[in-house]
PDB file of C-alpha atoms in Angstrom:
ATOM      1  CA  UNK A   1     -74.998 -12.091 -57.691  1.00 98.00           C
ATOM      2  CA  UNK A   2     -75.193  -8.713 -59.403  1.00 98.00           C
ATOM      3  CA  UNK A   3     -73.956  -5.302 -58.354  1.00 98.00           C
ATOM      4  CA  UNK A   4     -76.570  -2.602 -58.926  1.00 98.00           C
ATOM      5  CA  UNK A   5     -76.415   1.153 -59.176  1.00 98.00           C
ATOM      6  CA  UNK A   6     -79.555   1.996 -57.252  1.00 98.00           C
ATOM      7  CA  UNK A   7     -82.053   4.378 -58.849  1.00 98.00           C
ATOM      8  CA  UNK A   8     -85.399   4.579 -57.028  1.00 98.00           C
ATOM      9  CA  UNK A   9     -86.299   3.307 -53.564  1.00 98.00           C
ATOM     10  CA  UNK A  10     -89.741   3.763 -52.007  1.00 98.00           C
ATOM     11  CA  UNK A  11     -90.210   4.322 -48.287  1.00 98.00           C
ATOM     12  CA  UNK A  12     -92.443   1.758 -46.567  1.00 98.00           C
ATOM     13  CA  UNK A  13     -94.280   2.087 -43.267  1.00 96.00           C
ATOM     14  CA  UNK A  14     -92.028  -0.691 -41.964  1.00 97.00           C
ATOM     15  CA  UNK A  15     -88.904   1.382 -42.714  1.00 98.00           C
ATOM     16  CA  UNK A  16     -90.357   4.239 -40.660  1.00 98.00           C
ATOM     17  CA  UNK A  17     -91.343   1.836 -37.875  1.00 97.00           C
ATOM     18  CA  UNK A  18     -87.843   0.339 -37.599  1.00 98.00           C
ATOM     19  CA  UNK A  19     -86.394   3.882 -37.573  1.00 98.00           C
ATOM     20  CA  UNK A  20     -88.788   5.052 -34.849  1.00 97.00           C
ATOM     21  CA  UNK A  21     -89.197   1.942 -32.692  1.00 97.00           C
ATOM     22  CA  UNK A  22     -86.247  -0.328 -33.514  1.00 97.00           C
ATOM     23  CA  UNK A  23     -88.373  -3.439 -33.867  1.00 96.00           C
ATOM     24  CA  UNK A  24     -91.382  -5.042 -35.531  1.00 95.00           C
ATOM     25  CA  UNK A  25     -92.623  -8.057 -33.561  1.00 92.00           C
ATOM     26  CA  UNK A  26     -89.767 -10.522 -33.202  1.00 93.00           C
ATOM     27  CA  UNK A  27     -87.541  -8.621 -35.638  1.00 96.00           C
ATOM     28  CA  UNK A  28     -85.351  -6.422 -33.464  1.00 97.00           C
ATOM     29  CA  UNK A  29     -82.694  -3.983 -34.722  1.00 98.00           C
ATOM     30  CA  UNK A  30     -79.593  -4.800 -32.665  1.00 98.00           C
ATOM     31  CA  UNK A  31     -76.943  -3.319 -34.978  1.00 98.00           C
ATOM     32  CA  UNK A  32     -76.951  -0.469 -37.503  1.00 97.00           C
ATOM     33  CA  UNK A  33     -79.091  -1.478 -40.504  1.00 98.00           C
ATOM     34  CA  UNK A  34     -79.555  -0.055 -43.991  1.00 98.00           C
ATOM     35  CA  UNK A  35     -83.250   0.570 -44.726  1.00 98.00           C
ATOM     36  CA  UNK A  36     -85.120   0.229 -48.044  1.00 98.00           C
ATOM     37  CA  UNK A  37     -86.711  -2.721 -49.814  1.00 98.00           C
ATOM     38  CA  UNK A  38     -88.934  -1.226 -52.558  1.00 98.00           C
ATOM     39  CA  UNK A  39     -86.302  -0.732 -55.176  1.00 98.00           C
ATOM     40  CA  UNK A  40     -84.969  -0.698 -58.709  1.00 98.00           C
ATOM     41  CA  UNK A  41     -81.599  -0.005 -60.286  1.00 98.00           C
ATOM     42  CA  UNK A  42     -79.162  -0.732 -63.085  1.00 98.00           C
ATOM     43  CA  UNK A  43     -76.786  -3.686 -63.296  1.00 98.00           C
ATOM     44  CA  UNK A  44     -73.156  -2.521 -63.268  1.00 98.00           C
ATOM     45  CA  UNK A  45     -71.420  -5.864 -62.701  1.00 98.00           C
ATOM     46  CA  UNK A  46     -72.399  -9.531 -62.824  1.00 98.00           C
ATOM     47  CA  UNK A  47     -70.950 -12.555 -61.033  1.00 98.00           C
ATOM     48  CA  UNK A  48     -69.370 -15.358 -63.056  1.00 97.00           C
ATOM     49  CA  UNK A  49     -72.444 -17.591 -62.725  1.00 96.00           C
ATOM     50  CA  UNK A  50     -74.958 -15.021 -63.995  1.00 98.00           C
ATOM     51  CA  UNK A  51     -76.281 -15.527 -67.517  1.00 97.00           C
ATOM     52  CA  UNK A  52     -79.672 -13.771 -67.706  1.00 97.00           C
ATOM     53  CA  UNK A  53     -78.444 -10.273 -66.830  1.00 98.00           C
ATOM     54  CA  UNK A  54     -75.712  -8.006 -68.166  1.00 98.00           C
ATOM     55  CA  UNK A  55     -74.315  -4.578 -67.283  1.00 98.00           C
ATOM     56  CA  UNK A  56     -76.746  -1.848 -68.335  1.00 98.00           C
ATOM     57  CA  UNK A  57     -79.898  -3.905 -67.675  1.00 98.00           C
ATOM     58  CA  UNK A  58     -82.526  -2.065 -65.649  1.00 98.00           C
ATOM     59  CA  UNK A  59     -84.012  -4.304 -62.959  1.00 98.00           C
ATOM     60  CA  UNK A  60     -86.623  -4.482 -60.220  1.00 99.00           C
ATOM     61  CA  UNK A  61     -85.458  -6.150 -57.012  1.00 98.00           C
ATOM     62  CA  UNK A  62     -87.429  -8.786 -55.140  1.00 99.00           C
ATOM     63  CA  UNK A  63     -86.126  -8.231 -51.592  1.00 98.00           C
ATOM     64  CA  UNK A  64     -86.771 -11.707 -50.183  1.00 98.00           C
ATOM     65  CA  UNK A  65     -84.182 -14.338 -51.134  1.00 98.00           C
ATOM     66  CA  UNK A  66     -84.332 -17.851 -49.634  1.00 98.00           C
ATOM     67  CA  UNK A  67     -81.060 -19.031 -48.103  1.00 98.00           C
ATOM     68  CA  UNK A  68     -81.836 -22.739 -48.493  1.00 97.00           C
ATOM     69  CA  UNK A  69     -84.118 -24.972 -50.537  1.00 98.00           C
ATOM     70  CA  UNK A  70     -86.424 -26.161 -47.749  1.00 98.00           C
ATOM     71  CA  UNK A  71     -89.935 -27.652 -48.000  1.00 98.00           C
ATOM     72  CA  UNK A  72     -91.462 -24.179 -48.406  1.00 98.00           C
ATOM     73  CA  UNK A  73     -89.260 -23.464 -51.407  1.00 98.00           C
ATOM     74  CA  UNK A  74     -90.011 -26.870 -52.912  1.00 98.00           C
ATOM     75  CA  UNK A  75     -93.749 -26.149 -52.823  1.00 98.00           C
ATOM     76  CA  UNK A  76     -93.293 -22.668 -54.280  1.00 98.00           C
ATOM     77  CA  UNK A  77     -94.071 -20.803 -51.049  1.00 98.00           C
ATOM     78  CA  UNK A  78     -90.545 -19.554 -50.490  1.00 98.00           C
ATOM     79  CA  UNK A  79     -91.759 -16.462 -48.617  1.00 98.00           C
ATOM     80  CA  UNK A  80     -92.468 -18.774 -45.649  1.00 98.00           C
ATOM     81  CA  UNK A  81     -88.911 -20.126 -45.473  1.00 98.00           C
ATOM     82  CA  UNK A  82     -87.796 -19.334 -41.894  1.00 97.00           C
ATOM     83  CA  UNK A  83     -84.203 -18.546 -42.897  1.00 98.00           C
ATOM     84  CA  UNK A  84     -85.050 -16.244 -45.851  1.00 98.00           C
ATOM     85  CA  UNK A  85     -82.914 -13.130 -46.406  1.00 98.00           C
ATOM     86  CA  UNK A  86     -85.042  -9.991 -46.598  1.00 98.00           C
ATOM     87  CA  UNK A  87     -83.859  -6.453 -47.289  1.00 98.00           C
ATOM     88  CA  UNK A  88     -84.220  -4.120 -44.293  1.00 98.00           C
ATOM     89  CA  UNK A  89     -85.480  -6.785 -41.923  1.00 98.00           C
ATOM     90  CA  UNK A  90     -82.926  -7.141 -39.129  1.00 98.00           C
ATOM     91  CA  UNK A  91     -80.216  -8.252 -39.306  1.00 97.00           C
ATOM     92  CA  UNK A  92     -80.332  -8.015 -43.144  1.00 98.00           C
ATOM     93  CA  UNK A  93     -79.375  -4.712 -44.762  1.00 98.00           C
ATOM     94  CA  UNK A  94     -81.696  -3.073 -47.284  1.00 98.00           C
ATOM     95  CA  UNK A  95     -80.882  -1.238 -50.500  1.00 98.00           C
ATOM     96  CA  UNK A  96     -81.335   2.464 -49.752  1.00 98.00           C
ATOM     97  CA  UNK A  97     -77.836   3.284 -50.925  1.00 98.00           C
ATOM     98  CA  UNK A  98     -75.842   4.148 -54.054  1.00 98.00           C
ATOM     99  CA  UNK A  99     -74.655   0.623 -54.852  1.00 98.00           C
ATOM    100  CA  UNK A 100     -76.123  -2.651 -53.712  1.00 98.00           C
ATOM    101  CA  UNK A 101     -75.387  -6.364 -54.315  1.00 98.00           C
ATOM    102  CA  UNK A 102     -78.262  -8.847 -54.678  1.00 98.00           C
ATOM    103  CA  UNK A 103     -78.983 -12.393 -55.781  1.00 98.00           C
ATOM    104  CA  UNK A 104     -79.289 -12.280 -59.579  1.00 98.00           C
ATOM    105  CA  UNK A 105     -82.262 -14.690 -59.589  1.00 98.00           C
ATOM    106  CA  UNK A 106     -84.262 -12.143 -57.615  1.00 98.00           C
ATOM    107  CA  UNK A 107     -83.492  -9.240 -59.959  1.00 99.00           C
ATOM    108  CA  UNK A 108     -85.985  -8.954 -62.815  1.00 98.00           C
ATOM    109  CA  UNK A 109     -85.228  -7.148 -66.060  1.00 98.00           C
ATOM    110  CA  UNK A 110     -87.526  -4.217 -66.723  1.00 98.00           C
ATOM    111  CA  UNK A 111     -88.871  -3.692 -70.251  1.00 98.00           C
ATOM    112  CA  UNK A 112     -88.020  -0.307 -71.803  1.00 98.00           C
ATOM    113  CA  UNK A 113     -91.556   0.995 -71.292  1.00 98.00           C
ATOM    114  CA  UNK A 114     -91.551   0.380 -67.524  1.00 98.00           C
ATOM    115  CA  UNK A 115     -89.922   3.157 -65.473  1.00 98.00           C
ATOM    116  CA  UNK A 116     -87.564   2.732 -62.519  1.00 98.00           C
ATOM    117  CA  UNK A 117     -90.268   4.040 -60.175  1.00 98.00           C
ATOM    118  CA  UNK A 118     -92.784   1.533 -61.511  1.00 98.00           C
ATOM    119  CA  UNK A 119     -90.082  -1.096 -60.948  1.00 98.00           C
ATOM    120  CA  UNK A 120     -89.741  -0.006 -57.315  1.00 98.00           C
ATOM    121  CA  UNK A 121     -93.536  -0.006 -56.887  1.00 98.00           C
ATOM    122  CA  UNK A 122     -93.668  -3.700 -57.836  1.00 98.00           C
ATOM    123  CA  UNK A 123     -92.830  -4.466 -54.205  1.00 98.00           C
ATOM    124  CA  UNK A 124     -95.976  -2.918 -52.646  1.00 98.00           C
ATOM    125  CA  UNK A 125     -97.969  -3.997 -55.715  1.00 98.00           C
ATOM    126  CA  UNK A 126     -96.862  -7.575 -54.992  1.00 98.00           C
ATOM    127  CA  UNK A 127     -98.525  -7.410 -51.586  1.00 98.00           C
ATOM    128  CA  UNK A 128    -101.801  -6.615 -53.383  1.00 98.00           C
ATOM    129  CA  UNK A 129    -101.313  -9.422 -55.905  1.00 98.00           C
ATOM    130  CA  UNK A 130    -100.537 -11.972 -53.182  1.00 98.00           C
ATOM    131  CA  UNK A 131    -103.413 -10.788 -50.948  1.00 98.00           C
ATOM    132  CA  UNK A 132    -105.994 -10.814 -53.752  1.00 98.00           C
ATOM    133  CA  UNK A 133    -104.843 -14.275 -54.870  1.00 98.00           C
ATOM    134  CA  UNK A 134    -105.127 -15.577 -51.289  1.00 98.00           C
ATOM    135  CA  UNK A 135    -108.562 -13.912 -51.079  1.00 98.00           C
ATOM    136  CA  UNK A 136    -109.767 -15.564 -54.270  1.00 98.00           C
ATOM    137  CA  UNK A 137    -110.811 -12.366 -56.049  1.00 98.00           C
ATOM    138  CA  UNK A 138    -112.413 -13.294 -59.375  1.00 98.00           C
ATOM    139  CA  UNK A 139    -114.916 -12.127 -62.013  1.00 98.00           C
ATOM    140  CA  UNK A 140    -117.753 -10.255 -60.357  1.00 98.00           C
ATOM    141  CA  UNK A 141    -116.364 -10.303 -56.791  1.00 98.00           C
ATOM    142  CA  UNK A 142    -117.617  -7.696 -54.354  1.00 98.00           C
ATOM    143  CA  UNK A 143    -114.617  -6.585 -52.318  1.00 99.00           C
ATOM    144  CA  UNK A 144    -114.215  -4.492 -49.166  1.00 99.00           C
ATOM    145  CA  UNK A 145    -110.743  -2.973 -48.668  1.00 99.00           C
ATOM    146  CA  UNK A 146    -110.156  -1.641 -45.159  1.00 99.00           C
ATOM    147  CA  UNK A 147    -107.549   1.129 -45.129  1.00 98.00           C
ATOM    148  CA  UNK A 148    -106.512   3.415 -47.976  1.00 98.00           C
ATOM    149  CA  UNK A 149    -102.762   3.764 -47.481  1.00 97.00           C
ATOM    150  CA  UNK A 150    -100.356   2.505 -50.161  1.00 98.00           C
ATOM    151  CA  UNK A 151    -101.207  -1.159 -49.420  1.00 98.00           C
ATOM    152  CA  UNK A 152    -104.955  -0.567 -49.427  1.00 98.00           C
ATOM    153  CA  UNK A 153    -104.567   1.255 -52.746  1.00 98.00           C
ATOM    154  CA  UNK A 154    -102.596  -1.527 -54.453  1.00 98.00           C
ATOM    155  CA  UNK A 155    -105.268  -3.967 -53.305  1.00 98.00           C
ATOM    156  CA  UNK A 156    -107.929  -1.780 -54.951  1.00 98.00           C
ATOM    157  CA  UNK A 157    -105.906  -1.705 -58.183  1.00 98.00           C
ATOM    158  CA  UNK A 158    -105.305  -5.469 -58.211  1.00 98.00           C
ATOM    159  CA  UNK A 159    -108.855  -6.431 -57.172  1.00 98.00           C
ATOM    160  CA  UNK A 160    -110.263  -4.372 -60.049  1.00 98.00           C
ATOM    161  CA  UNK A 161    -107.728  -5.921 -62.418  1.00 98.00           C
ATOM    162  CA  UNK A 162    -108.707  -9.427 -61.295  1.00 98.00           C
ATOM    163  CA  UNK A 163    -112.338  -8.809 -62.149  1.00 98.00           C
ATOM    164  CA  UNK A 164    -113.944  -7.381 -59.005  1.00 98.00           C
ATOM    165  CA  UNK A 165    -117.315  -5.859 -59.935  1.00 98.00           C
ATOM    166  CA  UNK A 166    -117.355  -3.467 -56.982  1.00 98.00           C
ATOM    167  CA  UNK A 167    -114.726  -2.340 -54.490  1.00 99.00           C
ATOM    168  CA  UNK A 168    -115.534  -0.286 -51.396  1.00 99.00           C
ATOM    169  CA  UNK A 169    -112.750   1.322 -49.327  1.00 99.00           C
ATOM    170  CA  UNK A 170    -112.831   2.702 -45.785  1.00 99.00           C
ATOM    171  CA  UNK A 171    -110.388   5.080 -44.099  1.00 98.00           C
ATOM    172  CA  UNK A 172    -110.297   7.934 -41.593  1.00 98.00           C
ATOM    173  CA  UNK A 173    -108.691  10.293 -44.114  1.00 97.00           C
ATOM    174  CA  UNK A 174    -110.729  12.010 -46.826  1.00 97.00           C
ATOM    175  CA  UNK A 175    -107.615  12.711 -48.926  1.00 96.00           C
ATOM    176  CA  UNK A 176    -106.611   9.048 -48.895  1.00 97.00           C
ATOM    177  CA  UNK A 177    -110.139   8.032 -49.916  1.00 98.00           C
ATOM    178  CA  UNK A 178    -109.925  10.516 -52.789  1.00 98.00           C
ATOM    179  CA  UNK A 179    -106.796   8.683 -53.938  1.00 98.00           C
ATOM    180  CA  UNK A 180    -108.700   5.372 -53.721  1.00 98.00           C
ATOM    181  CA  UNK A 181    -111.310   6.825 -56.088  1.00 98.00           C
ATOM    182  CA  UNK A 182    -108.539   7.908 -58.470  1.00 98.00           C
ATOM    183  CA  UNK A 183    -107.125   4.391 -58.663  1.00 98.00           C
ATOM    184  CA  UNK A 184    -110.500   2.749 -59.263  1.00 98.00           C
ATOM    185  CA  UNK A 185    -112.477   2.300 -56.040  1.00 98.00           C
ATOM    186  CA  UNK A 186    -116.220   2.244 -56.745  1.00 98.00           C
ATOM    187  CA  UNK A 187    -117.262   3.453 -53.294  1.00 98.00           C
ATOM    188  CA  UNK A 188    -115.551   5.069 -50.319  1.00 98.00           C
ATOM    189  CA  UNK A 189    -116.667   5.429 -46.714  1.00 98.00           C
ATOM    190  CA  UNK A 190    -114.998   7.894 -44.356  1.00 98.00           C
ATOM    191  CA  UNK A 191    -115.060   6.358 -40.886  1.00 98.00           C
ATOM    192  CA  UNK A 192    -115.596   8.803 -38.022  1.00 98.00           C
ATOM    193  CA  UNK A 193    -116.523   7.195 -34.692  1.00 96.00           C
ATOM    194  CA  UNK A 194    -118.873   4.409 -35.756  1.00 98.00           C
ATOM    195  CA  UNK A 195    -118.771   0.996 -34.100  1.00 98.00           C
ATOM    196  CA  UNK A 196    -117.407  -1.951 -36.131  1.00 98.00           C
ATOM    197  CA  UNK A 197    -120.962  -3.246 -36.669  1.00 98.00           C
ATOM    198  CA  UNK A 198    -122.080   0.185 -37.915  1.00 98.00           C
ATOM    199  CA  UNK A 199    -119.196   0.366 -40.403  1.00 99.00           C
ATOM    200  CA  UNK A 200    -120.001  -3.184 -41.569  1.00 98.00           C
ATOM    201  CA  UNK A 201    -123.587  -2.175 -42.174  1.00 98.00           C
ATOM    202  CA  UNK A 202    -122.487   0.906 -44.175  1.00 98.00           C
ATOM    203  CA  UNK A 203    -120.315  -1.356 -46.335  1.00 99.00           C
ATOM    204  CA  UNK A 204    -123.323  -3.588 -47.019  1.00 98.00           C
ATOM    205  CA  UNK A 205    -125.537  -0.645 -47.831  1.00 98.00           C
ATOM    206  CA  UNK A 206    -123.213   0.979 -50.388  1.00 98.00           C
ATOM    207  CA  UNK A 207    -122.444  -2.360 -52.099  1.00 98.00           C
ATOM    208  CA  UNK A 208    -126.070  -3.482 -52.005  1.00 98.00           C
ATOM    209  CA  UNK A 209    -124.920  -6.755 -50.438  1.00 98.00           C
ATOM    210  CA  UNK A 210    -122.262  -8.045 -48.065  1.00 98.00           C
ATOM    211  CA  UNK A 211    -118.850  -8.456 -49.760  1.00 99.00           C
ATOM    212  CA  UNK A 212    -117.608 -12.012 -50.351  1.00 98.00           C
ATOM    213  CA  UNK A 213    -114.097 -10.741 -49.734  1.00 99.00           C
ATOM    214  CA  UNK A 214    -112.590  -8.340 -47.234  1.00 99.00           C
ATOM    215  CA  UNK A 215    -108.933  -7.263 -47.384  1.00 99.00           C
ATOM    216  CA  UNK A 216    -107.901  -5.711 -44.075  1.00 99.00           C
ATOM    217  CA  UNK A 217    -104.900  -3.393 -44.521  1.00 98.00           C
ATOM    218  CA  UNK A 218    -104.672  -1.514 -41.208  1.00 98.00           C
ATOM    219  CA  UNK A 219    -104.022  -4.060 -38.446  1.00 98.00           C
ATOM    220  CA  UNK A 220    -106.245  -1.991 -36.131  1.00 98.00           C
ATOM    221  CA  UNK A 221    -108.358  -4.137 -33.787  1.00 98.00           C
ATOM    222  CA  UNK A 222    -111.648  -2.358 -34.572  1.00 98.00           C
ATOM    223  CA  UNK A 223    -110.997  -2.747 -38.310  1.00 98.00           C
ATOM    224  CA  UNK A 224    -110.390  -6.492 -37.991  1.00 98.00           C
ATOM    225  CA  UNK A 225    -113.663  -6.723 -36.058  1.00 98.00           C
ATOM    226  CA  UNK A 226    -115.387  -4.772 -38.831  1.00 99.00           C
ATOM    227  CA  UNK A 227    -113.838  -7.128 -41.375  1.00 98.00           C
ATOM    228  CA  UNK A 228    -115.444 -10.149 -39.722  1.00 99.00           C
ATOM    229  CA  UNK A 229    -118.864  -8.520 -39.351  1.00 99.00           C
ATOM    230  CA  UNK A 230    -118.809  -7.161 -42.908  1.00 99.00           C
ATOM    231  CA  UNK A 231    -117.847 -10.344 -44.765  1.00 99.00           C
ATOM    232  CA  UNK A 232    -120.655 -12.432 -46.249  1.00 98.00           C
ATOM    233  CA  UNK A 233    -121.178 -15.916 -44.784  1.00 99.00           C
ATOM    234  CA  UNK A 234    -118.931 -18.362 -46.607  1.00 98.00           C
ATOM    235  CA  UNK A 235    -116.622 -15.517 -47.655  1.00 98.00           C
ATOM    236  CA  UNK A 236    -112.981 -14.737 -46.973  1.00 99.00           C
ATOM    237  CA  UNK A 237    -111.223 -12.163 -44.810  1.00 99.00           C
ATOM    238  CA  UNK A 238    -107.532 -11.629 -45.592  1.00 99.00           C
ATOM    239  CA  UNK A 239    -105.426  -9.950 -42.902  1.00 98.00           C
ATOM    240  CA  UNK A 240    -102.705  -7.840 -44.512  1.00 98.00           C
ATOM    241  CA  UNK A 241    -102.151  -5.047 -41.988  1.00 98.00           C
ATOM    242  CA  UNK A 242    -100.267  -6.030 -38.834  1.00 95.00           C
ATOM    243  CA  UNK A 243    -100.916  -4.480 -35.423  1.00 95.00           C
ATOM    244  CA  UNK A 244    -100.435  -5.786 -31.888  1.00 95.00           C
ATOM    245  CA  UNK A 245     -99.678  -9.465 -31.369  1.00 95.00           C
ATOM    246  CA  UNK A 246    -102.916 -10.071 -29.475  1.00 97.00           C
ATOM    247  CA  UNK A 247    -106.254  -8.688 -30.683  1.00 98.00           C
ATOM    248  CA  UNK A 248    -109.809  -9.325 -29.530  1.00 98.00           C
ATOM    249  CA  UNK A 249    -112.090 -10.365 -32.388  1.00 98.00           C
ATOM    250  CA  UNK A 250    -115.575 -11.894 -32.737  1.00 98.00           C
ATOM    251  CA  UNK A 251    -114.176 -15.272 -33.748  1.00 98.00           C
ATOM    252  CA  UNK A 252    -117.431 -17.143 -33.051  1.00 98.00           C
ATOM    253  CA  UNK A 253    -119.269 -14.880 -35.495  1.00 98.00           C
ATOM    254  CA  UNK A 254    -116.696 -15.815 -38.144  1.00 98.00           C
ATOM    255  CA  UNK A 255    -116.789 -19.508 -37.204  1.00 98.00           C
ATOM    256  CA  UNK A 256    -120.537 -20.049 -37.325  1.00 98.00           C
ATOM    257  CA  UNK A 257    -120.826 -18.147 -40.614  1.00 98.00           C
ATOM    258  CA  UNK A 258    -117.913 -20.050 -42.191  1.00 98.00           C
ATOM    259  CA  UNK A 259    -115.931 -16.880 -42.849  1.00 98.00           C
ATOM    260  CA  UNK A 260    -112.406 -17.998 -43.727  1.00 98.00           C
ATOM    261  CA  UNK A 261    -109.693 -15.870 -42.127  1.00 98.00           C
ATOM    262  CA  UNK A 262    -106.403 -15.961 -44.004  1.00 98.00           C
ATOM    263  CA  UNK A 263    -103.089 -14.267 -43.370  1.00 98.00           C
ATOM    264  CA  UNK A 264    -100.398 -13.216 -45.784  1.00 98.00           C
ATOM    265  CA  UNK A 265     -96.659 -12.866 -45.268  1.00 98.00           C
ATOM    266  CA  UNK A 266     -95.182 -10.595 -47.922  1.00 98.00           C
ATOM    267  CA  UNK A 267     -95.567 -12.375 -51.311  1.00 98.00           C
ATOM    268  CA  UNK A 268     -94.113 -14.990 -53.632  1.00 98.00           C
ATOM    269  CA  UNK A 269     -93.974 -15.462 -57.404  1.00 98.00           C
ATOM    270  CA  UNK A 270     -95.361 -11.988 -58.095  1.00 98.00           C
ATOM    271  CA  UNK A 271     -92.603 -10.071 -59.927  1.00 98.00           C
ATOM    272  CA  UNK A 272     -93.086 -11.655 -63.380  1.00 98.00           C
ATOM    273  CA  UNK A 273     -96.862 -11.106 -63.130  1.00 98.00           C
ATOM    274  CA  UNK A 274     -96.434  -7.472 -62.046  1.00 98.00           C
ATOM    275  CA  UNK A 275     -93.926  -6.717 -64.812  1.00 98.00           C
ATOM    276  CA  UNK A 276     -96.262  -8.211 -67.426  1.00 98.00           C
ATOM    277  CA  UNK A 277     -99.149  -6.066 -66.155  1.00 98.00           C
ATOM    278  CA  UNK A 278     -97.056  -2.889 -66.118  1.00 98.00           C
ATOM    279  CA  UNK A 279     -95.505  -3.534 -69.542  1.00 98.00           C
ATOM    280  CA  UNK A 280     -98.931  -4.154 -71.105  1.00 98.00           C
ATOM    281  CA  UNK A 281    -100.257  -0.954 -69.447  1.00 97.00           C
ATOM    282  CA  UNK A 282    -103.095  -2.985 -67.895  1.00 95.00           C
ATOM    283  CA  UNK A 283    -102.480  -1.267 -64.586  1.00 97.00           C
ATOM    284  CA  UNK A 284    -101.268   2.186 -63.640  1.00 97.00           C
ATOM    285  CA  UNK A 285     -99.350   2.625 -60.381  1.00 98.00           C
ATOM    286  CA  UNK A 286     -97.764   5.982 -61.261  1.00 97.00           C
ATOM    287  CA  UNK A 287    -100.371   8.016 -59.300  1.00 96.00           C
ATOM    288  CA  UNK A 288     -99.136   6.377 -56.090  1.00 98.00           C
ATOM    289  CA  UNK A 289     -95.891   8.401 -56.120  1.00 98.00           C
ATOM    290  CA  UNK A 290     -96.596  11.799 -54.566  1.00 98.00           C
ATOM    291  CA  UNK A 291     -93.169  12.915 -53.292  1.00 98.00           C
ATOM    292  CA  UNK A 292     -89.581  12.590 -54.518  1.00 98.00           C
ATOM    293  CA  UNK A 293     -86.358  13.365 -52.668  1.00 98.00           C
ATOM    294  CA  UNK A 294     -82.682  12.903 -53.572  1.00 98.00           C
ATOM    295  CA  UNK A 295     -80.855  10.417 -51.316  1.00 98.00           C
ATOM    296  CA  UNK A 296     -79.104  13.338 -49.573  1.00 98.00           C
ATOM    297  CA  UNK A 297     -82.504  14.452 -48.258  1.00 98.00           C
ATOM    298  CA  UNK A 298     -83.414  11.006 -46.896  1.00 98.00           C
ATOM    299  CA  UNK A 299     -84.212  12.345 -43.425  1.00 98.00           C
ATOM    300  CA  UNK A 300     -86.661  14.872 -44.862  1.00 98.00           C
ATOM    301  CA  UNK A 301     -88.210  12.083 -46.930  1.00 98.00           C
ATOM    302  CA  UNK A 302     -88.640   9.863 -43.870  1.00 98.00           C
ATOM    303  CA  UNK A 303     -90.136  12.714 -41.871  1.00 98.00           C
ATOM    304  CA  UNK A 304     -92.616  13.375 -44.688  1.00 98.00           C
ATOM    305  CA  UNK A 305     -93.655   9.708 -44.633  1.00 97.00           C
ATOM    306  CA  UNK A 306     -93.895   9.695 -40.829  1.00 97.00           C
ATOM    307  CA  UNK A 307     -96.295  12.657 -40.939  1.00 96.00           C
ATOM    308  CA  UNK A 308     -98.526  10.671 -43.286  1.00 94.00           C
ATOM    309  CA  UNK A 309     -98.227  13.175 -46.124  1.00 95.00           C
ATOM    310  CA  UNK A 310     -99.035  12.029 -49.660  1.00 93.00           C
ATOM    311  CA  UNK A 311     -99.011   8.350 -50.539  1.00 97.00           C
ATOM    312  CA  UNK A 312     -95.662   6.957 -51.666  1.00 98.00           C
ATOM    313  CA  UNK A 313     -92.421   8.828 -51.058  1.00 98.00           C
ATOM    314  CA  UNK A 314     -89.634   7.897 -53.480  1.00 98.00           C
ATOM    315  CA  UNK A 315     -85.914   8.396 -52.871  1.00 98.00           C
ATOM    316  CA  UNK A 316     -83.673   8.973 -55.883  1.00 98.00           C
ATOM    317  CA  UNK A 317     -80.293   7.324 -55.369  1.00 98.00           C
ATOM    318  CA  UNK A 318     -78.507   8.091 -58.646  1.00 97.00           C
ATOM    319  CA  UNK A 319     -77.194  11.681 -58.617  1.00 96.00           C
ATOM    320  CA  UNK A 320     -76.756  11.547 -62.411  1.00 96.00           C
ATOM    321  CA  UNK A 321     -80.356  10.436 -63.098  1.00 96.00           C
ATOM    322  CA  UNK A 322     -83.211  11.725 -60.968  1.00 94.00           C
ATOM    323  CA  UNK A 323     -85.889  10.882 -63.551  1.00 94.00           C
ATOM    324  CA  UNK A 324     -88.898   8.702 -62.607  1.00 94.00           C
TER     325      UNK A 324
END
């Protein structure tokens, strides 16, 4: 294990949800819990068994650490291990604090040209990498991203990086769609009160064809319905956003058109990829950070996120270094 002096921690929608509702699905907060799982910091101490890190190293933290080597770990899909430790998922504490201890194997050294904030943004970026891999985005793909919050935006960035020829994004918010344009979306559609079929037909008309791939990042029932209607026959719909446990969807439409519906649970094997992309300047995630607060103003930061202001709110945990 390594002891870290925490530097930058992003606030996730799930952090806000635990704070407001005390549970997400089967994960229920029964005891006080430290929030935060999008994080980076500096190594201050290493355990006796640690060889690849030393005090002074700047690292990005992968928050999910398997507790045992089960069949999921053996096949490389350790995110599916039922006993995995995960920061800020009850009962496991997160890392929104001054000092934090973590498994050294899941701390990744940041090159000098990658900032602490970029290191913290690897966590949401990883969701985009995992989702686009599961979706099969490749050279020339036409991609529909539903939802333009932080997770929709990282999916736009990654889809473009992986060779998508055209990406269309939908959202209710004009300001969020503007951000999607900034990070590389080719088309945006502001949804007002159209039916799912109407939105699907708008997606087809701006792309000039139905997308082979849809990445659904809201979890809203109507958006999942839209995702099925919008996806080309033989294509893939990846469900990233999570809403209610039960949703009503046109499953027969998907079935008879051979639309594959895939889920994702967090990510696996994404940190080295993300660091390589950031270090080579192939992708730019810096525009995602719109607000910064010192740790002392955490409540204000959470309230800002809850109101839906900006995109990514970053907390600065090191009083001696508030730089990005």
